[in-house]
Short mmCIF file of C-alpha atoms in Angstrom, two decimals:
data_model
loop_
_atom_site.label_atom_id
_atom_site.label_comp_id
_atom_site.label_asym_id
_atom_site.label_seq_id
_atom_site.Cartn_x
_atom_site.Cartn_y
_atom_site.Cartn_z
CA UNK A 1 17.00 18.41 -13.32
CA UNK A 2 17.46 15.13 -11.70
CA UNK A 3 14.70 12.45 -13.47
CA UNK A 4 14.48 10.66 -9.08
CA UNK A 5 13.56 14.41 -8.73
CA UNK A 6 11.29 15.41 -11.60
CA UNK A 7 9.06 12.75 -11.18
CA UNK A 8 9.15 13.29 -7.44
CA UNK A 9 7.83 16.70 -8.47
CA UNK A 10 5.66 15.51 -11.05
CA UNK A 11 3.94 13.06 -8.69
CA UNK A 12 3.18 16.03 -5.72
CA UNK A 13 1.73 17.82 -8.63
CA UNK A 14 -0.58 14.88 -9.54
CA UNK A 15 -1.21 14.16 -6.77
CA UNK A 16 -2.34 17.94 -4.99
CA UNK A 17 -4.48 18.31 -8.09
CA UNK A 18 -6.81 15.59 -7.93
CA UNK A 19 -6.73 16.51 -4.13
CA UNK A 20 -7.90 20.00 -5.61
CA UNK A 21 -10.70 18.18 -7.50
CA UNK A 22 -12.11 16.04 -4.98
CA UNK A 23 -12.17 19.08 -2.38
CA UNK A 24 -13.65 20.84 -5.08
CA UNK A 25 -16.07 18.21 -6.20
CA UNK A 26 -14.91 17.70 -9.65
CA UNK A 27 -15.71 14.56 -10.95
CA UNK A 28 -13.81 15.18 -13.83
CA UNK A 29 -10.32 15.84 -12.65
CA UNK A 30 -10.59 13.20 -10.36
CA UNK A 31 -10.93 10.83 -13.48
CA UNK A 32 -7.91 12.80 -14.82
CA UNK A 33 -5.97 13.00 -12.35
CA UNK A 34 -6.28 9.94 -10.63
CA UNK A 35 -4.65 7.35 -13.29
CA UNK A 36 -1.55 9.24 -12.99
CA UNK A 37 -0.03 8.80 -9.67
CA UNK A 38 0.88 5.32 -9.44
CA UNK A 39 3.02 5.55 -12.80
CA UNK A 40 4.37 7.92 -12.11
CA UNK A 41 5.16 6.86 -9.07
CA UNK A 42 6.42 3.43 -10.22
CA UNK A 43 8.33 6.26 -12.83
CA UNK A 44 9.78 7.48 -9.23
CA UNK A 45 11.13 4.30 -8.01
CA UNK A 46 12.79 2.59 -11.45
CA UNK A 47 15.02 6.01 -12.17
CA UNK A 48 16.03 5.23 -8.31
CA UNK A 49 16.64 1.60 -8.01
CA UNK A 50 13.75 -0.19 -6.61
CA UNK A 51 13.26 -3.29 -6.86
CA UNK A 52 11.30 -4.60 -9.81
CA UNK A 53 8.66 -6.28 -6.92
CA UNK A 54 8.00 -2.73 -5.71
CA UNK A 55 6.91 -1.26 -9.25
CA UNK A 56 4.86 -4.36 -10.04
CA UNK A 57 2.78 -3.66 -6.60
CA UNK A 58 2.22 0.16 -7.47
CA UNK A 59 1.48 -1.15 -11.01
CA UNK A 60 -1.47 -3.20 -9.30
CA UNK A 61 -2.31 -0.07 -7.81
CA UNK A 62 -2.67 1.76 -10.46
CA UNK A 63 -4.96 -0.98 -12.06
CA UNK A 64 -7.07 -0.78 -8.40
CA UNK A 65 -7.06 3.05 -9.13
CA UNK A 66 -8.82 2.74 -12.50
CA UNK A 67 -11.54 -0.48 -11.61
CA UNK A 68 -12.41 1.92 -8.91
CA UNK A 69 -13.33 5.11 -10.64
CA UNK A 70 -16.37 2.65 -11.16
CA UNK A 71 -19.24 2.13 -9.33
CA UNK A 72 -19.92 -0.61 -10.73
CA UNK A 73 -19.77 -3.78 -8.33
CA UNK A 74 -17.95 -5.72 -10.51
CA UNK A 75 -15.26 -3.13 -10.82
CA UNK A 76 -14.88 -2.45 -7.28
CA UNK A 77 -14.30 -6.60 -6.47
CA UNK A 78 -11.83 -6.68 -9.72
CA UNK A 79 -9.74 -2.91 -8.28
CA UNK A 80 -9.88 -4.82 -4.63
CA UNK A 81 -8.24 -7.88 -6.16
CA UNK A 82 -5.75 -6.09 -8.13
CA UNK A 83 -4.98 -4.46 -4.72
CA UNK A 84 -4.94 -8.23 -3.70
CA UNK A 85 -1.89 -7.93 -5.94
CA UNK A 86 -0.70 -5.95 -5.45
CA UNK A 87 -0.69 -6.33 -1.38
CA UNK A 88 1.46 -10.06 -2.21
CA UNK A 89 3.97 -8.11 -4.46
CA UNK A 90 4.62 -6.14 -0.97
CA UNK A 91 4.53 -9.31 0.86
CA UNK A 92 7.45 -11.01 -1.01
CA UNK A 93 9.67 -8.42 -0.92
CA UNK A 94 9.40 -8.03 2.79
CA UNK A 95 9.58 -11.38 3.11
CA UNK A 96 13.11 -10.95 0.69
CA UNK A 97 14.96 -8.04 1.10
CA UNK A 98 13.72 -7.13 4.54
CA UNK A 99 15.74 -9.30 7.07
CA UNK A 100 19.37 -8.56 5.48
CA UNK A 101 20.69 -5.58 6.24
CA UNK A 102 22.87 -3.15 3.20
CA UNK A 103 25.23 -5.62 3.99
CA UNK A 104 24.03 -9.33 3.17
CA UNK A 105 23.91 -9.83 7.39
CA UNK A 106 21.38 -10.49 8.75
CA UNK A 107 18.83 -8.58 10.67
CA UNK A 108 16.73 -9.42 13.46
CA UNK A 109 14.03 -7.16 15.07
CA UNK A 110 13.27 -7.50 18.97
CA UNK A 111 11.01 -10.41 19.40
CA UNK A 112 9.28 -8.74 22.00
CA UNK A 113 8.19 -5.44 20.04
CA UNK A 114 6.85 -7.49 16.88
CA UNK A 115 5.02 -9.42 19.55
CA UNK A 116 3.08 -6.27 20.24
CA UNK A 117 3.37 -5.57 16.86
CA UNK A 118 1.32 -8.54 15.49
CA UNK A 119 -0.43 -8.12 18.59
CA UNK A 120 -2.11 -4.58 17.75
CA UNK A 121 -2.66 -5.04 14.21
CA UNK A 122 -4.31 -8.87 14.53
CA UNK A 123 -6.77 -6.88 17.03
CA UNK A 124 -7.52 -3.77 14.44
CA UNK A 125 -8.04 -6.37 12.15
CA UNK A 126 -10.58 -9.10 14.68
CA UNK A 127 -12.07 -5.52 15.51
CA UNK A 128 -12.66 -3.97 11.97
CA UNK A 129 -14.02 -6.94 10.39
CA UNK A 130 -16.60 -7.68 13.29
CA UNK A 131 -18.13 -4.26 13.58
CA UNK A 132 -18.03 -3.60 9.52
CA UNK A 133 -19.67 -7.08 8.68
CA UNK A 134 -23.01 -6.78 10.13
CA UNK A 135 -22.99 -3.68 7.55
CA UNK A 136 -21.39 -4.91 4.41
CA UNK A 137 -23.47 -6.45 1.54
CA UNK A 138 -23.92 -10.04 1.42
CA UNK A 139 -21.71 -10.95 -0.79
CA UNK A 140 -18.52 -8.68 -0.17
CA UNK A 141 -18.55 -10.13 3.18
CA UNK A 142 -16.36 -12.38 2.87
CA UNK A 143 -14.21 -11.14 -0.12
CA UNK A 144 -14.08 -7.37 2.23
CA UNK A 145 -12.81 -9.67 5.12
CA UNK A 146 -10.02 -12.07 3.52
CA UNK A 147 -8.69 -8.57 1.79
CA UNK A 148 -8.43 -7.04 5.39
CA UNK A 149 -6.85 -9.96 6.71
CA UNK A 150 -4.09 -9.91 3.37
CA UNK A 151 -3.63 -5.76 4.02
CA UNK A 152 -3.27 -5.99 7.56
CA UNK A 153 -0.28 -8.70 6.90
CA UNK A 154 1.67 -5.76 4.48
CA UNK A 155 0.96 -3.64 6.46
CA UNK A 156 2.39 -5.19 9.52
CA UNK A 157 5.52 -6.41 7.03
CA UNK A 158 6.80 -3.33 6.17
CA UNK A 159 7.04 -2.17 9.54
CA UNK A 160 8.73 -5.53 10.83
CA UNK A 161 11.16 -5.89 8.32
CA UNK A 162 11.56 -2.44 6.39
CA UNK A 163 11.09 0.05 9.59
CA UNK A 164 8.70 2.68 10.91
CA UNK A 165 8.82 4.81 7.17
CA UNK A 166 7.13 2.10 5.37
CA UNK A 167 5.48 0.90 8.26
CA UNK A 168 3.80 4.79 8.62
CA UNK A 169 2.63 3.89 4.59
CA UNK A 170 1.07 0.46 5.79
CA UNK A 171 -0.35 1.61 8.43
CA UNK A 172 -1.99 4.60 6.57
CA UNK A 173 -2.75 1.71 3.33
CA UNK A 174 -5.21 0.54 6.06
CA UNK A 175 -6.77 3.62 7.17
CA UNK A 176 -7.42 4.57 3.61
CA UNK A 177 -9.23 1.41 2.78
CA UNK A 178 -11.22 1.52 5.99
CA UNK A 179 -12.73 4.48 4.62
CA UNK A 180 -13.89 2.42 1.68
CA UNK A 181 -15.19 -0.10 3.69
CA UNK A 182 -17.02 2.26 6.35
CA UNK A 183 -18.36 3.86 3.11
CA UNK A 184 -19.88 0.13 1.50
CA UNK A 185 -21.13 -0.39 4.37
CA UNK A 186 -23.11 3.15 4.65
CA UNK A 187 -21.57 4.44 7.91
CA UNK A 188 -21.85 8.04 8.48
CA UNK A 189 -18.56 9.88 6.76
CA UNK A 190 -16.30 12.50 6.78
CA UNK A 191 -17.08 15.68 4.38
CA UNK A 192 -15.75 14.87 0.72
CA UNK A 193 -14.77 11.27 1.92
CA UNK A 194 -13.21 9.98 -1.65
CA UNK A 195 -10.83 13.26 -0.16
CA UNK A 196 -9.29 11.75 3.09
CA UNK A 197 -9.27 8.32 1.18
CA UNK A 198 -7.19 9.95 -1.45
CA UNK A 199 -4.97 11.96 0.71
CA UNK A 200 -3.99 8.62 2.11
CA UNK A 201 -3.51 6.96 0.36
CA UNK A 202 -1.32 8.97 -2.45
CA UNK A 203 0.73 9.52 1.24
CA UNK A 204 0.61 5.52 1.87
CA UNK A 205 2.46 4.48 -1.74
CA UNK A 206 5.04 7.28 -1.04
CA UNK A 207 5.94 6.59 1.96
CA UNK A 208 6.12 2.78 0.73
CA UNK A 209 8.72 3.36 -1.62
CA UNK A 210 10.64 5.92 -0.16
CA UNK A 211 10.65 3.75 2.81
CA UNK A 212 12.30 0.54 0.73
CA UNK A 213 15.91 0.42 -0.28
CA UNK A 214 17.13 1.44 -3.09
CA UNK A 215 19.78 -1.38 -3.45
CA UNK A 216 19.06 -4.25 -2.29
CA UNK A 217 20.63 -8.39 -1.54
CA UNK A 218 19.91 -11.35 -1.70
CA UNK A 219 21.53 -12.90 2.06
CA UNK A 220 24.95 -13.51 1.35
CA UNK A 221 25.56 -17.69 -0.21
CA UNK A 222 26.51 -20.39 1.84
CA UNK A 223 30.29 -20.51 1.50
CA UNK A 224 32.01 -23.67 -0.51
CA UNK A 225 33.56 -26.28 1.42
CA UNK A 226 37.02 -26.58 0.57
CA UNK A 227 39.22 -29.37 0.75
CA UNK A 228 42.22 -30.43 0.49
#
């Protein structure tokens, strides 16, 4: 079997198993399945020839996954920091490779669409933080607001630099982490909230991987001047 498909299949099985464990309330099963997700997805991305920055983003996501298995506040903050580092990797990835086509030619997104998207993402960020702020623990307000800004920038960069597939992944990442934040703020939650958090998170990371070109090129170097 193709190694890429084998790792992708293993990721899918681990994700389904994790969701089943969450649906039936098996904390032990979730503790085993969740840490398998990002290493398997990273292995799939690696054999497809993904950039190192993408692999780093996934491994930082794995660090966040493991840390958030604990309910302690220090672990929550450390997990949020690990995910933040992953978002930085994504942002650098988008900036470095997202503005050029496969042949190295410049690619410019339509300005009107980019402006509308910027307004939409900024509105979502400000609205979400403003609504959550009063209900968040005082010592988590600034970290959550800062993390939310970084996450929103990553999601905006995904759609404007890599296109629809990666953009959908970024949007689902925002949804997943918003569900976590509403839980921290002690807002009413849907049944089995962890199920929906992991469903949107696993889908988000998969779409970001699939939306990242497997063969990326840096901008062409300027040609040297030729003198007679």
